[in-house]
Short mmCIF file of N, CA and C and ligand atoms in Angstrom, two decimals:
data_model
loop_
_atom_site.label_atom_id
_atom_site.label_comp_id
_atom_site.label_asym_id
_atom_site.label_seq_id
_atom_site.Cartn_x
_atom_site.Cartn_y
_atom_site.Cartn_z
N MET J 287 0.90 -1.37 0.04
CA MET J 287 -0.14 0.16 -0.03
C MET J 287 0.84 1.39 0.28
N SER J 288 0.33 2.42 0.12
CA SER J 288 0.91 3.88 -0.32
C SER J 288 1.63 3.74 1.04
N THR J 289 2.56 4.86 0.99
CA THR J 289 3.36 5.30 2.58
C THR J 289 2.45 6.04 3.37
N TYR J 290 1.36 6.35 2.79
CA TYR J 290 0.72 7.48 3.55
C TYR J 290 -0.89 6.35 3.47
N ALA J 291 -1.87 7.33 4.66
CA ALA J 291 -2.91 6.26 4.63
C ALA J 291 -3.85 7.67 5.59
N ILE J 292 -5.08 7.45 4.99
CA ILE J 292 -6.40 8.73 5.93
C ILE J 292 -6.47 7.64 7.04
N PHE J 293 -6.83 8.00 8.01
CA PHE J 293 -7.38 7.13 9.36
C PHE J 293 -8.53 7.80 9.67
N GLN J 294 -9.58 6.96 9.79
CA GLN J 294 -10.89 7.36 10.60
C GLN J 294 -11.05 7.26 11.82
N ASP J 295 -11.30 7.88 13.02
CA ASP J 295 -11.86 7.51 14.17
C ASP J 295 -13.62 7.66 14.07
N GLU J 296 -14.22 6.58 13.88
CA GLU J 296 -15.41 6.32 13.72
C GLU J 296 -16.46 7.09 14.91
N SER J 297 -15.75 6.66 16.12
CA SER J 297 -16.62 7.56 17.27
C SER J 297 -16.68 9.04 17.23
N LYS J 298 -15.82 9.78 16.30
CA LYS J 298 -15.91 10.87 16.26
C LYS J 298 -16.59 11.54 15.09
N CYS J 299 -17.06 10.15 13.95
CA CYS J 299 -17.69 10.65 12.94
C CYS J 299 -18.90 11.12 12.93
N ILE J 300 -19.87 12.08 12.48
CA ILE J 300 -21.29 12.64 12.75
C ILE J 300 -21.76 12.53 11.81
N SER J 301 -21.42 11.99 10.63
CA SER J 301 -22.23 11.73 9.36
C SER J 301 -22.54 13.29 8.60
N CYS J 302 -21.40 14.05 8.72
CA CYS J 302 -21.75 15.36 8.60
C CYS J 302 -21.53 15.52 6.84
N ARG J 303 -20.93 14.65 6.52
CA ARG J 303 -20.33 14.42 4.99
C ARG J 303 -19.31 15.51 4.51
N SER J 304 -18.90 16.45 5.41
CA SER J 304 -17.89 17.65 4.69
C SER J 304 -16.85 16.97 3.99
N CYS J 305 -16.24 16.02 4.39
CA CYS J 305 -15.19 15.01 3.83
C CYS J 305 -15.26 14.81 2.04
N GLN J 306 -16.56 13.84 1.94
CA GLN J 306 -17.21 14.01 0.63
C GLN J 306 -17.24 15.65 0.18
N VAL J 307 -17.85 16.24 0.37
CA VAL J 307 -17.92 17.41 -0.27
C VAL J 307 -17.12 18.31 -0.49
N GLN J 308 -15.92 18.37 0.50
CA GLN J 308 -14.42 19.18 0.43
C GLN J 308 -13.59 18.41 -0.81
N CYS J 309 -13.63 16.79 -0.76
CA CYS J 309 -13.06 16.19 -2.06
C CYS J 309 -13.55 16.77 -3.07
N LYS J 310 -15.05 16.79 -3.26
CA LYS J 310 -15.78 17.01 -4.71
C LYS J 310 -15.23 18.40 -5.01
N ILE J 311 -15.15 19.50 -4.22
CA ILE J 311 -14.67 20.56 -4.31
C ILE J 311 -13.25 20.70 -4.78
N ASN J 312 -12.73 20.04 -4.18
CA ASN J 312 -10.93 20.03 -4.37
C ASN J 312 -10.93 19.90 -5.84
N LYS J 313 -11.45 18.92 -6.38
CA LYS J 313 -11.08 18.22 -7.75
C LYS J 313 -12.15 18.80 -8.80
N GLY J 314 -13.29 19.44 -8.21
CA GLY J 314 -13.95 20.11 -9.56
C GLY J 314 -14.80 19.40 -10.10
N LEU J 315 -15.82 18.32 -8.80
CA LEU J 315 -16.43 17.19 -9.38
C LEU J 315 -17.82 17.70 -9.36
N SER J 316 -19.00 17.72 -10.52
CA SER J 316 -20.30 17.69 -10.11
C SER J 316 -20.93 16.48 -9.23
N VAL J 317 -22.27 16.76 -9.50
CA VAL J 317 -22.91 15.34 -9.07
C VAL J 317 -22.85 14.25 -9.53
N GLY J 318 -22.82 13.50 -8.94
CA GLY J 318 -22.35 11.87 -9.38
C GLY J 318 -21.18 11.19 -8.38
N PRO J 319 -20.16 11.55 -8.83
CA PRO J 319 -18.67 10.69 -8.79
C PRO J 319 -18.16 11.15 -7.26
N LYS J 320 -17.91 10.02 -6.65
CA LYS J 320 -17.62 10.41 -4.91
C LYS J 320 -16.48 9.51 -4.86
N PRO J 321 -15.30 10.52 -5.00
CA PRO J 321 -13.92 9.54 -4.82
C PRO J 321 -13.91 9.27 -3.33
N ASN J 322 -14.67 9.95 -1.89
CA ASN J 322 -14.77 9.17 -0.81
C ASN J 322 -15.98 9.45 -0.38
N GLN J 323 -16.39 8.52 0.21
CA GLN J 323 -17.99 8.76 0.76
C GLN J 323 -18.02 7.77 2.06
N ILE J 324 -19.01 8.50 2.90
CA ILE J 324 -19.27 7.87 4.41
C ILE J 324 -20.55 6.77 4.15
N ILE J 325 -19.90 5.95 4.32
CA ILE J 325 -21.39 4.71 4.59
C ILE J 325 -21.60 4.08 5.83
N GLU J 326 -22.92 4.38 5.81
CA GLU J 326 -23.39 4.10 7.48
C GLU J 326 -23.75 2.53 7.49
N VAL J 327 -23.09 2.24 8.42
CA VAL J 327 -23.02 0.42 8.81
C VAL J 327 -24.40 0.40 10.16
N GLY J 328 -25.31 -0.53 9.96
CA GLY J 328 -25.56 -0.81 11.15
C GLY J 328 -27.14 -0.70 11.12
N PRO J 329 -27.89 -0.28 11.97
CA PRO J 329 -27.28 -0.24 13.62
C PRO J 329 -27.00 -1.59 14.26
N VAL J 330 -26.12 -0.92 15.12
CA VAL J 330 -25.58 -2.62 15.47
C VAL J 330 -26.14 -2.16 17.44
N ASN J 331 -25.90 -3.14 18.13
CA ASN J 331 -26.36 -3.00 19.59
C ASN J 331 -24.99 -2.78 20.27
N LYS J 332 -25.00 -1.65 20.98
CA LYS J 332 -23.86 -1.28 21.71
C LYS J 332 -24.57 -0.53 22.85
N ASP J 333 -24.31 -1.47 23.91
CA ASP J 333 -24.13 -1.43 25.49
C ASP J 333 -25.96 -0.99 25.76
N GLY J 334 -26.62 -1.39 24.44
CA GLY J 334 -28.21 -2.07 24.80
C GLY J 334 -28.83 -1.15 24.18
N ARG J 335 -28.31 -0.39 23.61
CA ARG J 335 -28.86 0.89 22.22
C ARG J 335 -28.32 0.85 21.13
N PRO J 336 -29.28 0.80 19.83
CA PRO J 336 -28.90 0.82 18.74
C PRO J 336 -28.20 2.06 18.07
N LYS J 337 -26.74 1.82 17.54
CA LYS J 337 -26.37 2.50 17.24
C LYS J 337 -25.68 2.79 15.83
N ALA J 338 -25.70 3.52 14.84
CA ALA J 338 -25.14 3.50 13.35
C ALA J 338 -23.98 3.79 13.64
N ASN J 339 -22.67 2.78 12.84
CA ASN J 339 -21.25 3.30 12.43
C ASN J 339 -21.29 4.31 11.21
N PHE J 340 -20.53 5.10 10.80
CA PHE J 340 -20.13 5.66 9.84
C PHE J 340 -19.12 5.68 9.27
N VAL J 341 -18.57 4.94 8.01
CA VAL J 341 -17.23 3.98 7.84
C VAL J 341 -16.66 5.45 6.43
N PHE J 342 -15.37 5.61 6.62
CA PHE J 342 -14.95 6.74 5.47
C PHE J 342 -14.69 5.56 4.58
N LEU J 343 -15.31 5.20 3.22
CA LEU J 343 -14.30 4.50 2.18
C LEU J 343 -14.24 5.17 1.37
N SER J 344 -12.61 5.17 1.15
CA SER J 344 -12.30 5.72 -0.03
C SER J 344 -11.17 4.30 -0.94
N CYS J 345 -10.32 4.70 -1.79
CA CYS J 345 -9.09 4.03 -2.51
C CYS J 345 -8.33 3.57 -1.03
N PHE J 346 -7.90 2.24 -1.31
CA PHE J 346 -6.97 1.81 -0.33
C PHE J 346 -5.31 1.97 -0.77
N HIS J 347 -5.42 2.49 -1.69
CA HIS J 347 -4.03 2.45 -2.32
C HIS J 347 -2.99 1.41 -2.29
N CYS J 348 -4.08 0.07 -2.86
CA CYS J 348 -3.27 -1.38 -2.87
C CYS J 348 -1.88 -1.47 -3.36
N ALA J 349 -1.01 -2.19 -2.22
CA ALA J 349 0.01 -2.72 -2.62
C ALA J 349 0.62 -3.49 -3.96
N ASP J 350 -0.79 -4.15 -4.38
CA ASP J 350 -0.86 -4.98 -5.52
C ASP J 350 -2.00 -4.47 -5.97
N PRO J 351 -2.05 -3.40 -6.79
CA PRO J 351 -3.51 -2.68 -7.33
C PRO J 351 -4.35 -3.63 -8.32
N TRP J 352 -5.72 -3.80 -8.21
CA TRP J 352 -6.11 -4.33 -9.55
C TRP J 352 -6.33 -3.18 -10.75
N CYS J 353 -6.37 -2.07 -10.08
CA CYS J 353 -7.10 -1.14 -11.12
C CYS J 353 -5.58 -0.77 -12.11
N VAL J 354 -4.66 -0.78 -11.92
CA VAL J 354 -3.35 -0.24 -12.82
C VAL J 354 -3.22 -1.19 -13.74
N PRO J 355 -3.15 -2.39 -13.56
CA PRO J 355 -2.88 -3.52 -14.75
C PRO J 355 -4.21 -3.59 -15.71
N ALA J 356 -5.35 -3.14 -15.22
CA ALA J 356 -6.49 -3.48 -15.94
C ALA J 356 -6.42 -1.78 -17.08
N CYS J 357 -6.15 -0.90 -16.62
CA CYS J 357 -6.11 -0.02 -17.69
C CYS J 357 -5.29 -0.10 -18.87
N PRO J 358 -5.75 0.12 -20.04
CA PRO J 358 -5.21 -0.14 -21.30
C PRO J 358 -4.37 1.12 -21.68
N ASN J 359 -4.36 1.99 -20.87
CA ASN J 359 -3.75 3.26 -21.53
C ASN J 359 -2.94 3.93 -20.73
N GLU J 360 -2.60 2.89 -19.53
CA GLU J 360 -1.36 3.66 -18.57
C GLU J 360 -1.73 4.87 -18.02
N ALA J 361 -3.48 4.68 -18.03
CA ALA J 361 -3.68 5.95 -17.11
C ALA J 361 -3.77 5.88 -15.67
N MET J 362 -4.06 4.79 -15.41
CA MET J 362 -4.02 4.50 -13.62
C MET J 362 -2.54 3.99 -13.63
N GLN J 363 -1.80 4.85 -12.68
CA GLN J 363 -0.72 4.73 -12.18
C GLN J 363 -0.47 4.31 -10.63
N LYS J 364 0.71 4.16 -10.53
CA LYS J 364 1.14 4.04 -9.06
C LYS J 364 2.58 4.59 -9.02
N ARG J 365 2.61 5.49 -8.29
CA ARG J 365 3.94 6.67 -8.00
C ARG J 365 4.91 5.94 -7.17
N ASP J 366 6.11 6.18 -8.22
CA ASP J 366 7.03 5.15 -7.57
C ASP J 366 7.78 5.74 -6.18
N THR J 367 7.48 7.11 -6.12
CA THR J 367 8.32 7.68 -4.71
C THR J 367 7.17 7.22 -3.92
N ASP J 368 6.04 6.86 -3.58
CA ASP J 368 5.25 6.47 -2.26
C ASP J 368 4.25 5.70 -2.56
N GLY J 369 3.98 5.10 -3.57
CA GLY J 369 3.21 4.12 -4.06
C GLY J 369 1.69 4.70 -4.06
N VAL J 370 1.38 5.97 -4.24
CA VAL J 370 -0.31 6.38 -4.32
C VAL J 370 -0.66 6.07 -5.83
N ILE J 371 -1.80 5.75 -5.62
CA ILE J 371 -2.43 5.43 -6.92
C ILE J 371 -3.21 6.55 -7.68
N PHE J 372 -2.88 7.11 -8.62
CA PHE J 372 -3.76 7.96 -9.27
C PHE J 372 -3.74 7.93 -10.48
N ILE J 373 -4.90 8.56 -11.63
CA ILE J 373 -5.36 8.75 -12.71
C ILE J 373 -4.31 10.02 -13.42
N ASN J 374 -3.78 9.53 -14.36
CA ASN J 374 -3.45 10.53 -15.59
C ASN J 374 -4.90 11.02 -16.67
N GLN J 375 -5.44 12.14 -16.15
CA GLN J 375 -6.30 12.24 -16.84
C GLN J 375 -5.97 12.58 -18.08
N ASN J 376 -5.28 12.99 -18.79
CA ASN J 376 -4.39 13.11 -19.95
C ASN J 376 -4.87 11.89 -20.91
N ARG J 377 -4.54 10.74 -20.14
CA ARG J 377 -4.64 9.55 -20.98
C ARG J 377 -5.60 8.67 -20.40
N CYS J 378 -6.71 9.01 -19.69
CA CYS J 378 -8.18 8.38 -19.52
C CYS J 378 -8.78 8.45 -20.86
N ALA J 379 -9.30 7.36 -20.86
CA ALA J 379 -10.02 7.17 -22.64
C ALA J 379 -11.37 7.09 -21.82
N GLY J 380 -11.72 7.08 -20.45
CA GLY J 380 -13.20 6.59 -20.14
C GLY J 380 -13.69 5.06 -20.42
N CYS J 381 -12.71 4.27 -20.37
CA CYS J 381 -13.45 2.81 -20.78
C CYS J 381 -13.89 2.26 -19.59
N LYS J 382 -13.81 2.51 -18.21
CA LYS J 382 -14.10 2.39 -16.99
C LYS J 382 -13.67 0.88 -16.73
N SER J 383 -12.50 0.54 -17.55
CA SER J 383 -12.00 -0.69 -16.89
C SER J 383 -11.29 -0.85 -15.31
N CYS J 384 -10.79 0.22 -15.22
CA CYS J 384 -10.51 0.48 -13.54
C CYS J 384 -11.85 0.12 -12.48
N ILE J 385 -12.51 0.94 -12.98
CA ILE J 385 -14.16 0.90 -12.02
C ILE J 385 -14.58 -0.57 -11.74
N MET J 386 -14.31 -1.06 -13.06
CA MET J 386 -14.90 -2.90 -13.01
C MET J 386 -13.60 -3.74 -12.49
N ALA J 387 -12.60 -3.31 -12.34
CA ALA J 387 -11.08 -4.16 -11.80
C ALA J 387 -11.36 -3.93 -10.46
N CYS J 388 -11.95 -2.74 -9.71
CA CYS J 388 -11.33 -2.36 -8.31
C CYS J 388 -12.75 -3.57 -7.63
N PRO J 389 -12.59 -4.32 -6.89
CA PRO J 389 -13.20 -4.86 -5.92
C PRO J 389 -14.07 -3.86 -5.01
N TRP J 390 -13.60 -2.46 -4.53
CA TRP J 390 -14.70 -1.37 -4.21
C TRP J 390 -15.21 -0.38 -4.84
N SER J 391 -15.06 -0.78 -6.24
CA SER J 391 -15.25 0.63 -6.76
C SER J 391 -14.63 1.87 -6.60
N ALA J 392 -13.50 1.94 -6.37
CA ALA J 392 -13.08 3.24 -5.55
C ALA J 392 -12.88 4.18 -6.85
N PRO J 393 -12.60 3.52 -8.15
CA PRO J 393 -12.54 4.72 -8.91
C PRO J 393 -14.05 5.34 -9.30
N GLN J 394 -14.43 6.45 -9.38
CA GLN J 394 -15.73 6.77 -9.90
C GLN J 394 -15.75 7.50 -11.44
N TRP J 395 -17.04 7.39 -11.63
CA TRP J 395 -17.14 7.58 -13.23
C TRP J 395 -18.05 9.22 -12.85
N ASP J 396 -16.88 9.90 -14.02
CA ASP J 396 -17.42 11.38 -13.84
C ASP J 396 -17.53 11.60 -15.33
N ALA J 397 -19.00 11.52 -15.35
CA ALA J 397 -20.13 12.09 -16.69
C ALA J 397 -20.05 12.99 -17.29
N GLN J 398 -19.61 14.02 -16.52
CA GLN J 398 -19.30 15.36 -17.39
C GLN J 398 -18.09 15.49 -17.75
N LYS J 399 -16.77 15.01 -17.26
CA LYS J 399 -15.90 14.88 -17.90
C LYS J 399 -15.56 13.59 -19.18
N GLY J 400 -16.45 12.30 -18.49
CA GLY J 400 -16.56 11.57 -19.64
C GLY J 400 -14.90 10.57 -18.94
N LYS J 401 -14.68 10.83 -18.24
CA LYS J 401 -13.51 9.87 -17.41
C LYS J 401 -13.49 9.28 -15.98
N ALA J 402 -12.79 8.72 -15.60
CA ALA J 402 -12.63 7.99 -14.32
C ALA J 402 -11.91 9.17 -13.20
N VAL J 403 -12.41 9.22 -11.93
CA VAL J 403 -11.55 10.00 -11.03
C VAL J 403 -11.83 8.83 -9.83
N LYS J 404 -10.26 9.39 -8.95
CA LYS J 404 -10.42 8.89 -7.96
C LYS J 404 -9.69 9.35 -6.94
N CYS J 405 -9.53 9.19 -5.36
CA CYS J 405 -8.89 9.43 -4.61
C CYS J 405 -7.44 9.50 -5.24
N ASP J 406 -6.59 10.60 -4.75
CA ASP J 406 -5.35 10.52 -5.08
C ASP J 406 -4.50 11.28 -3.94
N LEU J 407 -5.21 11.02 -2.83
CA LEU J 407 -4.82 11.45 -1.52
C LEU J 407 -4.27 12.76 -1.49
N CYS J 408 -5.27 13.48 -2.65
CA CYS J 408 -4.74 15.25 -3.17
C CYS J 408 -3.22 15.25 -3.02
N LEU J 409 -2.53 14.42 -4.32
CA LEU J 409 -1.01 14.49 -4.44
C LEU J 409 -0.75 16.07 -4.72
N GLU J 410 -1.29 16.65 -5.16
CA GLU J 410 -0.65 18.60 -5.32
C GLU J 410 -0.62 18.79 -3.81
N ARG J 411 -1.51 18.55 -3.01
CA ARG J 411 -1.61 19.08 -1.62
C ARG J 411 -0.65 18.64 -0.88
N ILE J 412 -0.54 17.13 -0.63
CA ILE J 412 0.50 16.41 0.18
C ILE J 412 1.88 16.92 -0.37
N ASP J 413 2.22 16.81 -1.50
CA ASP J 413 3.22 17.05 -2.33
C ASP J 413 3.93 18.86 -1.75
N ALA J 414 2.74 19.68 -1.44
CA ALA J 414 3.17 20.88 -1.23
C ALA J 414 3.13 21.01 0.37
N GLY J 415 3.08 19.61 1.36
CA GLY J 415 3.16 19.80 2.54
C GLY J 415 1.64 19.84 3.36
N LEU J 416 0.65 19.86 2.39
CA LEU J 416 -0.54 19.94 2.93
C LEU J 416 -1.18 18.28 3.43
N LYS J 417 -2.41 18.66 4.14
CA LYS J 417 -3.50 17.56 4.24
C LYS J 417 -4.15 17.11 3.35
N PRO J 418 -4.52 15.87 2.76
CA PRO J 418 -5.76 15.85 1.99
C PRO J 418 -6.75 16.71 2.03
N ALA J 419 -7.55 17.30 1.27
CA ALA J 419 -8.43 18.28 1.35
C ALA J 419 -9.85 17.70 2.32
N CYS J 420 -9.99 16.35 2.36
CA CYS J 420 -11.28 15.70 3.32
C CYS J 420 -10.66 16.10 4.15
N VAL J 421 -9.17 15.83 4.81
CA VAL J 421 -8.94 15.51 6.62
C VAL J 421 -9.18 16.95 6.98
N THR J 422 -8.48 18.01 6.01
CA THR J 422 -8.88 19.51 6.69
C THR J 422 -10.27 19.56 7.22
N ALA J 423 -11.15 19.37 5.93
CA ALA J 423 -12.91 19.70 6.20
C ALA J 423 -13.57 19.00 7.53
N CYS J 424 -12.73 18.00 7.95
CA CYS J 424 -13.47 17.46 8.87
C CYS J 424 -13.67 18.20 9.92
N PRO J 425 -15.10 18.52 10.99
CA PRO J 425 -15.20 19.40 11.95
C PRO J 425 -14.94 18.97 13.26
N THR J 426 -14.91 17.58 13.20
CA THR J 426 -14.55 17.00 14.63
C THR J 426 -13.45 16.11 14.73
N SER J 427 -12.26 16.55 13.85
CA SER J 427 -10.95 15.59 13.56
C SER J 427 -11.26 14.15 13.79
N ALA J 428 -12.19 13.46 12.81
CA ALA J 428 -12.60 12.18 12.91
C ALA J 428 -11.43 12.12 11.81
N LEU J 429 -11.30 12.83 11.29
CA LEU J 429 -9.91 12.31 9.96
C LEU J 429 -8.57 12.60 10.27
N SER J 430 -7.55 11.98 10.18
CA SER J 430 -6.39 12.20 10.19
C SER J 430 -5.26 11.57 8.86
N PHE J 431 -4.11 12.26 8.91
CA PHE J 431 -3.50 11.68 7.74
C PHE J 431 -2.00 11.52 8.38
N GLY J 432 -1.21 10.38 8.17
CA GLY J 432 0.08 9.74 8.24
C GLY J 432 0.37 8.58 7.82
N PRO J 433 1.06 8.00 8.38
CA PRO J 433 2.09 6.82 7.82
C PRO J 433 1.15 5.66 8.16
N ALA J 434 1.15 5.07 6.62
CA ALA J 434 0.01 3.98 6.43
C ALA J 434 0.64 2.74 7.27
N GLU J 435 1.79 2.43 7.80
CA GLU J 435 2.00 1.32 8.67
C GLU J 435 1.67 1.57 10.22
N ASN J 436 1.04 2.36 10.26
CA ASN J 436 0.17 2.69 11.76
C ASN J 436 -1.29 1.80 11.63
N VAL J 437 -1.73 1.23 10.17
CA VAL J 437 -3.27 0.96 10.17
C VAL J 437 -2.97 -0.61 9.74
N PRO J 438 -3.02 -1.76 10.20
CA PRO J 438 -3.06 -2.82 10.06
C PRO J 438 -3.87 -3.35 8.69
N GLU J 439 -3.06 -3.36 7.66
CA GLU J 439 -3.96 -3.50 6.27
C GLU J 439 -5.11 -4.79 6.42
N THR J 440 -4.62 -5.81 6.98
CA THR J 440 -5.59 -6.92 7.14
C THR J 440 -7.04 -6.20 7.61
N LYS J 441 -7.10 -5.10 8.82
CA LYS J 441 -8.11 -4.99 9.33
C LYS J 441 -8.76 -4.01 8.76
N ARG J 442 -8.06 -3.27 7.76
CA ARG J 442 -8.57 -2.19 6.75
C ARG J 442 -9.46 -3.12 5.75
N ILE J 443 -8.73 -4.06 5.42
CA ILE J 443 -9.71 -5.14 4.24
C ILE J 443 -10.72 -5.51 4.62
N ARG J 444 -10.42 -6.35 5.44
CA ARG J 444 -11.73 -7.31 6.37
C ARG J 444 -12.85 -6.41 6.59
N PHE J 445 -12.66 -4.88 7.29
CA PHE J 445 -13.82 -4.19 7.32
C PHE J 445 -14.51 -3.48 6.24
N ALA J 446 -13.65 -3.25 5.36
CA ALA J 446 -14.12 -2.70 3.68
C ALA J 446 -15.04 -3.98 3.03
N ARG J 447 -14.50 -5.05 2.96
CA ARG J 447 -15.15 -6.11 2.60
C ARG J 447 -16.55 -6.30 3.54
N GLN J 448 -16.46 -5.89 4.62
CA GLN J 448 -18.16 -6.15 5.43
C GLN J 448 -18.71 -5.14 5.05
N ILE J 449 -18.38 -3.99 5.00
CA ILE J 449 -19.44 -2.95 4.12
C ILE J 449 -19.85 -3.04 2.89
N VAL J 450 -18.80 -3.36 2.17
CA VAL J 450 -19.54 -3.84 0.44
C VAL J 450 -20.57 -4.80 0.71
N ALA J 451 -20.23 -5.94 1.54
CA ALA J 451 -21.13 -7.21 1.56
C ALA J 451 -22.47 -6.55 2.26
N SER J 452 -22.56 -5.85 3.19
CA SER J 452 -23.74 -5.39 4.01
C SER J 452 -24.56 -4.46 3.14
N GLU J 453 -23.64 -3.54 2.39
CA GLU J 453 -24.46 -2.58 1.70
C GLU J 453 -24.64 -2.79 -0.06
N GLY J 454 -24.01 -3.97 -0.20
CA GLY J 454 -24.61 -4.18 -1.73
C GLY J 454 -23.63 -3.19 -2.28
N LEU J 455 -22.74 -2.94 -2.33
CA LEU J 455 -22.30 -1.88 -2.91
C LEU J 455 -21.45 -2.44 -4.28
N HIS J 456 -21.58 -2.13 -5.59
CA HIS J 456 -20.60 -2.49 -6.67
C HIS J 456 -19.79 -1.63 -6.99
S1 SF4 X 272 -9.09 1.63 -7.02
FE1 SF4 X 272 -9.38 -0.33 -5.90
S2 SF4 X 272 -7.56 -1.98 -6.59
FE2 SF4 X 272 -6.94 0.43 -7.59
S3 SF4 X 272 -5.67 1.17 -5.66
FE3 SF4 X 272 -7.44 1.56 -4.92
S4 SF4 X 272 -8.46 0.51 -3.81
FE4 SF4 X 272 -6.89 -0.58 -5.04
S1 SF4 X 273 -11.25 4.45 -17.49
FE1 SF4 X 273 -9.25 5.78 -17.64
S2 SF4 X 273 -8.00 5.22 -15.97
FE2 SF4 X 273 -10.11 3.72 -15.83
S3 SF4 X 273 -9.27 1.94 -17.16
FE3 SF4 X 273 -10.34 3.34 -18.68
S4 SF4 X 273 -8.55 4.46 -19.40
FE4 SF4 X 273 -7.68 3.66 -17.53
#
């Protein structure tokens, strides 16, 4: 996986979706594509009360990504320096192969531009020493950004699979 990751403290998330909105603003996206999303899971029984969990879901920047080899135009790329998976928009032909290849449909379809779009951890921002747009927008500091080794990958993958299965996402 990438050198970096976005972490979510679910206990702090109030599902305001500021992260979703700020991501779209930063990428200039219209209605439709959501490079990150807050998924509602539950309710689950917590201390005898029903409680919903709000889970931040975005690209995992896989160590061995399905999307990169699926792209016939080498638009989907893995950055050598830090493993961030990104789309070279100039090369994207809009074939949607990456969307179909990713088990979590992390790449999203931008109908306005006729191209795929995805989380790239805000490359231009992190290269300037800033945090990703979603992280800065979170009013409760539920999101943070840091070294990926702080998150066990198996936990992230298992959790994401549970979410996709429970929500019927494609
Ligand atoms: S788009 Fe999907 S397959 Fe590609 S790196 Fe992200 S999570 Fe992995
Ligand atoms: S939609 Fe674009 S990025 Fe995705 S596989 Fe096709 S050309 Fe590559």
